[in-house]
């Protein structure tokens, strides 16, 4: 905690606010001919330059002004990684409004909740997501127009207040000038699953995003340069693709945006064709790519580095990419609330003489903080624990790109004593390497996306034959974790696993439905009457899940 004290002698340097529009302006001025390549829904490639992107972002900002989008207004997007989404990133934030990127894989009810909670005035969406928009539109009455990100809206039916992206742009020229305003203004909004209740919004500012972008390009972070060709595989609706649509543009890297096809074969083709040097994504994506190159006997000709995060990176994946393919794997840890990067794992000078196996072990940690992030671990009573690599405690962080409160909540309300509790449990070594050992928050992470265990338990408990239910994460070779339901039946009731699983149909997204059900006589209870999930997790950590066709 600190107080703002006004100095009697302020410094006399320019007070230029850190604004997102400056990133794209810089790129168009200094890297104007550098390419942005996007793969469209139909598989075709769209190519243009930073100069073109800037000009179209100006036209889009003009269109937003014509729609009466004002500073602080929220503009939603339901979109893959592509050039129109990038234009929205810059036009919306650059004009002082707030880009609210939304995960299309959520259940329609959750989507409608998020859009209403955010107060989105406009919703931009991919043509391929029109059926989803049609389903949620009646529940999003505040939205003034649903804008399809395409050249026309022909063939789209059943969506009220429908407009078309390219038609809006066609009415504008490039005379828009980016406004200058306070760097503390909000620029972006991302929702993250709450452990209880509904998803919560994290509202980034221009300042927090700019500082995060500056920090993330440094050599011991993502090490990005103008010579790189960067492909963010992590979606632009997942914490702003870990900041890459800002940081890669800031350094003038070539940008490759892969669209919706993220299978091994499609990614490999783009890597090779476009000369990608750097990428980023969750472990599941790289497992798919590694499988593909292994089975097809392929090699990478330019791919040099990838950041893996969002879930713990399995050591076998790290070793496979590094040892068989020479790709440097950079393990990173972050959260929506942390913009997202908090730690990155790279060696320090005193590690360089260590035996290869010790280096390998070290690189499996989640890593160390850059300048800008402070971390500590505490016990259940909040007492700080030593950095000895052994004591495990609740990981707390703070810094200028860490959330202070959730959207709509009072200042500081997300903090405990000035620190943000991550809900992760970790150790920290004497030289500052953080290693996640467990999670105290009650969530399951499958393929890099959250599944709310409490929501699943509530649905299970609503079944007339269920007495008690606990939903836990079980390690899974492809999805990292999958949900398993452990259930006590009501006395005298018959219930088969398939019947209970069928009860979830339509209530949650299909990929949320547990893979298996185990019936037990009782669940372990703690002294305060809470189900001891950690004991159940321990008991079933080797549970073999059946193959699930819908995945
Ligand atoms: P999200 O807000 O969706 O980005 O999720 C953040 C959470 O993902 C963290 O609090 C961790 O539980 C988990 N996470 C992210 N990166 C890692 C990692 N490298 N290793 C283990 N867990 C991770």
mmCIF file of N, CA, C and O in Angstrom, residues 449-481:
data_model
loop_
_atom_site.group_PDB
_atom_site.id
_atom_site.type_symbol
_atom_site.label_atom_id
_atom_site.label_comp_id
_atom_site.label_asym_id
_atom_site.label_seq_id
_atom_site.Cartn_x
_atom_site.Cartn_y
_atom_site.Cartn_z
ATOM 1 N N UNK A 449 -8.840 -23.932 -21.615
ATOM 2 C CA UNK A 449 -10.064 -23.192 -21.290
ATOM 3 C C UNK A 449 -10.664 -23.715 -19.989
ATOM 4 O O UNK A 449 -10.598 -24.907 -19.701
ATOM 5 N N UNK A 450 -11.289 -22.789 -19.257
ATOM 6 C CA UNK A 450 -11.826 -23.145 -17.947
ATOM 7 C C UNK A 450 -13.148 -23.886 -18.033
ATOM 8 O O UNK A 450 -13.993 -23.572 -18.863
ATOM 9 N N UNK A 451 -13.299 -24.824 -17.108
ATOM 10 C CA UNK A 451 -14.598 -25.473 -16.887
ATOM 11 C C UNK A 451 -14.921 -25.263 -15.409
ATOM 12 O O UNK A 451 -14.081 -25.532 -14.544
ATOM 13 N N UNK A 452 -16.112 -24.777 -15.114
ATOM 14 C CA UNK A 452 -16.473 -24.478 -13.733
ATOM 15 C C UNK A 452 -16.974 -25.727 -13.030
ATOM 16 O O UNK A 452 -18.061 -26.226 -13.332
ATOM 17 N N UNK A 453 -16.182 -26.253 -12.074
ATOM 18 C CA UNK A 453 -16.581 -27.497 -11.406
ATOM 19 C C UNK A 453 -17.845 -27.281 -10.572
ATOM 20 O O UNK A 453 -18.675 -28.185 -10.458
ATOM 21 N N UNK A 454 -17.980 -26.092 -10.025
ATOM 22 C CA UNK A 454 -19.152 -25.850 -9.164
ATOM 23 C C UNK A 454 -20.430 -25.850 -10.009
ATOM 24 O O UNK A 454 -21.452 -26.414 -9.608
ATOM 25 N N UNK A 455 -20.364 -25.268 -11.191
ATOM 26 C CA UNK A 455 -21.537 -25.298 -12.080
ATOM 27 C C UNK A 455 -21.920 -26.747 -12.389
ATOM 28 O O UNK A 455 -23.104 -27.108 -12.393
ATOM 29 N N UNK A 456 -20.910 -27.584 -12.654
ATOM 30 C CA UNK A 456 -21.204 -28.986 -12.998
ATOM 31 C C UNK A 456 -21.787 -29.726 -11.792
ATOM 32 O O UNK A 456 -22.720 -30.522 -11.929
ATOM 33 N N UNK A 457 -21.250 -29.423 -10.613
ATOM 34 C CA UNK A 457 -21.794 -30.064 -9.400
ATOM 35 C C UNK A 457 -23.245 -29.644 -9.187
ATOM 36 O O UNK A 457 -24.091 -30.467 -8.838
ATOM 37 N N UNK A 458 -23.535 -28.368 -9.405
ATOM 38 C CA UNK A 458 -24.906 -27.887 -9.203
ATOM 39 C C UNK A 458 -25.876 -28.580 -10.151
ATOM 40 O O UNK A 458 -26.999 -28.933 -9.761
ATOM 41 N N UNK A 459 -25.434 -28.801 -11.390
ATOM 42 C CA UNK A 459 -26.307 -29.490 -12.352
ATOM 43 C C UNK A 459 -26.505 -30.946 -11.913
ATOM 44 O O UNK A 459 -27.618 -31.467 -11.918
ATOM 45 N N UNK A 460 -25.408 -31.586 -11.492
ATOM 46 C CA UNK A 460 -25.515 -32.981 -11.049
ATOM 47 C C UNK A 460 -26.464 -33.084 -9.859
ATOM 48 O O UNK A 460 -27.321 -33.976 -9.791
ATOM 49 N N UNK A 461 -26.328 -32.135 -8.933
ATOM 50 C CA UNK A 461 -27.157 -32.183 -7.712
ATOM 51 C C UNK A 461 -28.635 -31.953 -8.020
ATOM 52 O O UNK A 461 -29.502 -32.331 -7.228
ATOM 53 N N UNK A 462 -28.900 -31.331 -9.163
ATOM 54 C CA UNK A 462 -30.297 -31.104 -9.533
ATOM 55 C C UNK A 462 -30.954 -32.381 -10.051
ATOM 56 O O UNK A 462 -32.168 -32.427 -10.266
ATOM 57 N N UNK A 463 -30.156 -33.427 -10.270
ATOM 58 C CA UNK A 463 -30.730 -34.703 -10.715
ATOM 59 C C UNK A 463 -31.414 -35.371 -9.510
ATOM 60 O O UNK A 463 -30.824 -35.444 -8.424
ATOM 61 N N UNK A 464 -32.632 -35.880 -9.696
ATOM 62 C CA UNK A 464 -33.365 -36.396 -8.535
ATOM 63 C C UNK A 464 -32.689 -37.566 -7.818
ATOM 64 O O UNK A 464 -32.970 -37.804 -6.643
ATOM 65 N N UNK A 465 -31.793 -38.283 -8.480
ATOM 66 C CA UNK A 465 -31.184 -39.452 -7.825
ATOM 67 C C UNK A 465 -29.833 -39.125 -7.186
ATOM 68 O O UNK A 465 -29.160 -40.016 -6.672
ATOM 69 N N UNK A 466 -29.407 -37.841 -7.228
ATOM 70 C CA UNK A 466 -28.076 -37.502 -6.710
ATOM 71 C C UNK A 466 -28.177 -36.881 -5.318
ATOM 72 O O UNK A 466 -28.896 -35.913 -5.105
ATOM 73 N N UNK A 467 -27.412 -37.470 -4.402
ATOM 74 C CA UNK A 467 -27.362 -36.957 -3.028
ATOM 75 C C UNK A 467 -26.285 -35.891 -2.901
ATOM 76 O O UNK A 467 -26.497 -34.820 -2.369
ATOM 77 N N UNK A 468 -25.083 -36.213 -3.431
ATOM 78 C CA UNK A 468 -23.934 -35.331 -3.288
ATOM 79 C C UNK A 468 -23.028 -35.529 -4.507
ATOM 80 O O UNK A 468 -22.937 -36.650 -5.017
ATOM 81 N N UNK A 469 -22.382 -34.450 -4.944
ATOM 82 C CA UNK A 469 -21.515 -34.600 -6.120
ATOM 83 C C UNK A 469 -20.284 -33.720 -5.973
ATOM 84 O O UNK A 469 -20.368 -32.604 -5.463
ATOM 85 N N UNK A 470 -19.148 -34.248 -6.409
ATOM 86 C CA UNK A 470 -17.920 -33.443 -6.463
ATOM 87 C C UNK A 470 -17.341 -33.620 -7.859
ATOM 88 O O UNK A 470 -17.271 -34.733 -8.378
ATOM 89 N N UNK A 471 -16.952 -32.499 -8.461
ATOM 90 C CA UNK A 471 -16.366 -32.583 -9.800
ATOM 91 C C UNK A 471 -14.899 -32.191 -9.690
ATOM 92 O O UNK A 471 -14.594 -31.127 -9.147
ATOM 93 N N UNK A 472 -14.035 -33.045 -10.177
ATOM 94 C CA UNK A 472 -12.597 -32.761 -10.038
ATOM 95 C C UNK A 472 -11.900 -32.841 -11.389
ATOM 96 O O UNK A 472 -12.405 -33.452 -12.338
ATOM 97 N N UNK A 473 -10.709 -32.229 -11.433
ATOM 98 C CA UNK A 473 -9.872 -32.310 -12.633
ATOM 99 C C UNK A 473 -9.023 -33.569 -12.547
ATOM 100 O O UNK A 473 -8.415 -33.838 -11.524
ATOM 101 N N UNK A 474 -9.006 -34.351 -13.638
ATOM 102 C CA UNK A 474 -8.128 -35.516 -13.714
ATOM 103 C C UNK A 474 -7.139 -35.259 -14.850
ATOM 104 O O UNK A 474 -7.548 -34.808 -15.924
ATOM 105 N N UNK A 475 -5.835 -35.487 -14.599
ATOM 106 C CA UNK A 475 -4.858 -35.252 -15.670
ATOM 107 C C UNK A 475 -5.226 -36.032 -16.935
ATOM 108 O O UNK A 475 -5.691 -37.181 -16.848
ATOM 109 N N UNK A 476 -5.055 -35.399 -18.100
ATOM 110 C CA UNK A 476 -5.435 -36.026 -19.369
ATOM 111 C C UNK A 476 -4.312 -35.798 -20.388
ATOM 112 O O UNK A 476 -3.777 -34.686 -20.474
ATOM 113 N N UNK A 477 -3.955 -36.846 -21.162
ATOM 114 C CA UNK A 477 -2.800 -36.708 -22.062
ATOM 115 C C UNK A 477 -2.991 -35.665 -23.164
ATOM 116 O O UNK A 477 -2.025 -35.063 -23.625
ATOM 117 N N UNK A 478 -4.205 -35.437 -23.619
ATOM 118 C CA UNK A 478 -4.395 -34.469 -24.707
ATOM 119 C C UNK A 478 -4.876 -33.109 -24.196
ATOM 120 O O UNK A 478 -4.398 -32.071 -24.630
ATOM 121 N N UNK A 479 -5.838 -33.109 -23.297
ATOM 122 C CA UNK A 479 -6.490 -31.854 -22.881
ATOM 123 C C UNK A 479 -5.930 -31.308 -21.589
ATOM 124 O O UNK A 479 -6.491 -30.391 -21.020
ATOM 125 N N UNK A 480 -4.863 -31.884 -21.070
ATOM 126 C CA UNK A 480 -4.224 -31.523 -19.795
ATOM 127 C C UNK A 480 -5.088 -31.931 -18.600
ATOM 128 O O UNK A 480 -4.627 -32.595 -17.698
ATOM 129 N N UNK A 481 -6.358 -31.507 -18.624
ATOM 130 C CA UNK A 481 -7.272 -31.920 -17.559
ATOM 131 C C UNK A 481 -8.647 -32.164 -18.156
ATOM 132 O O UNK A 481 -9.018 -31.504 -19.128
#
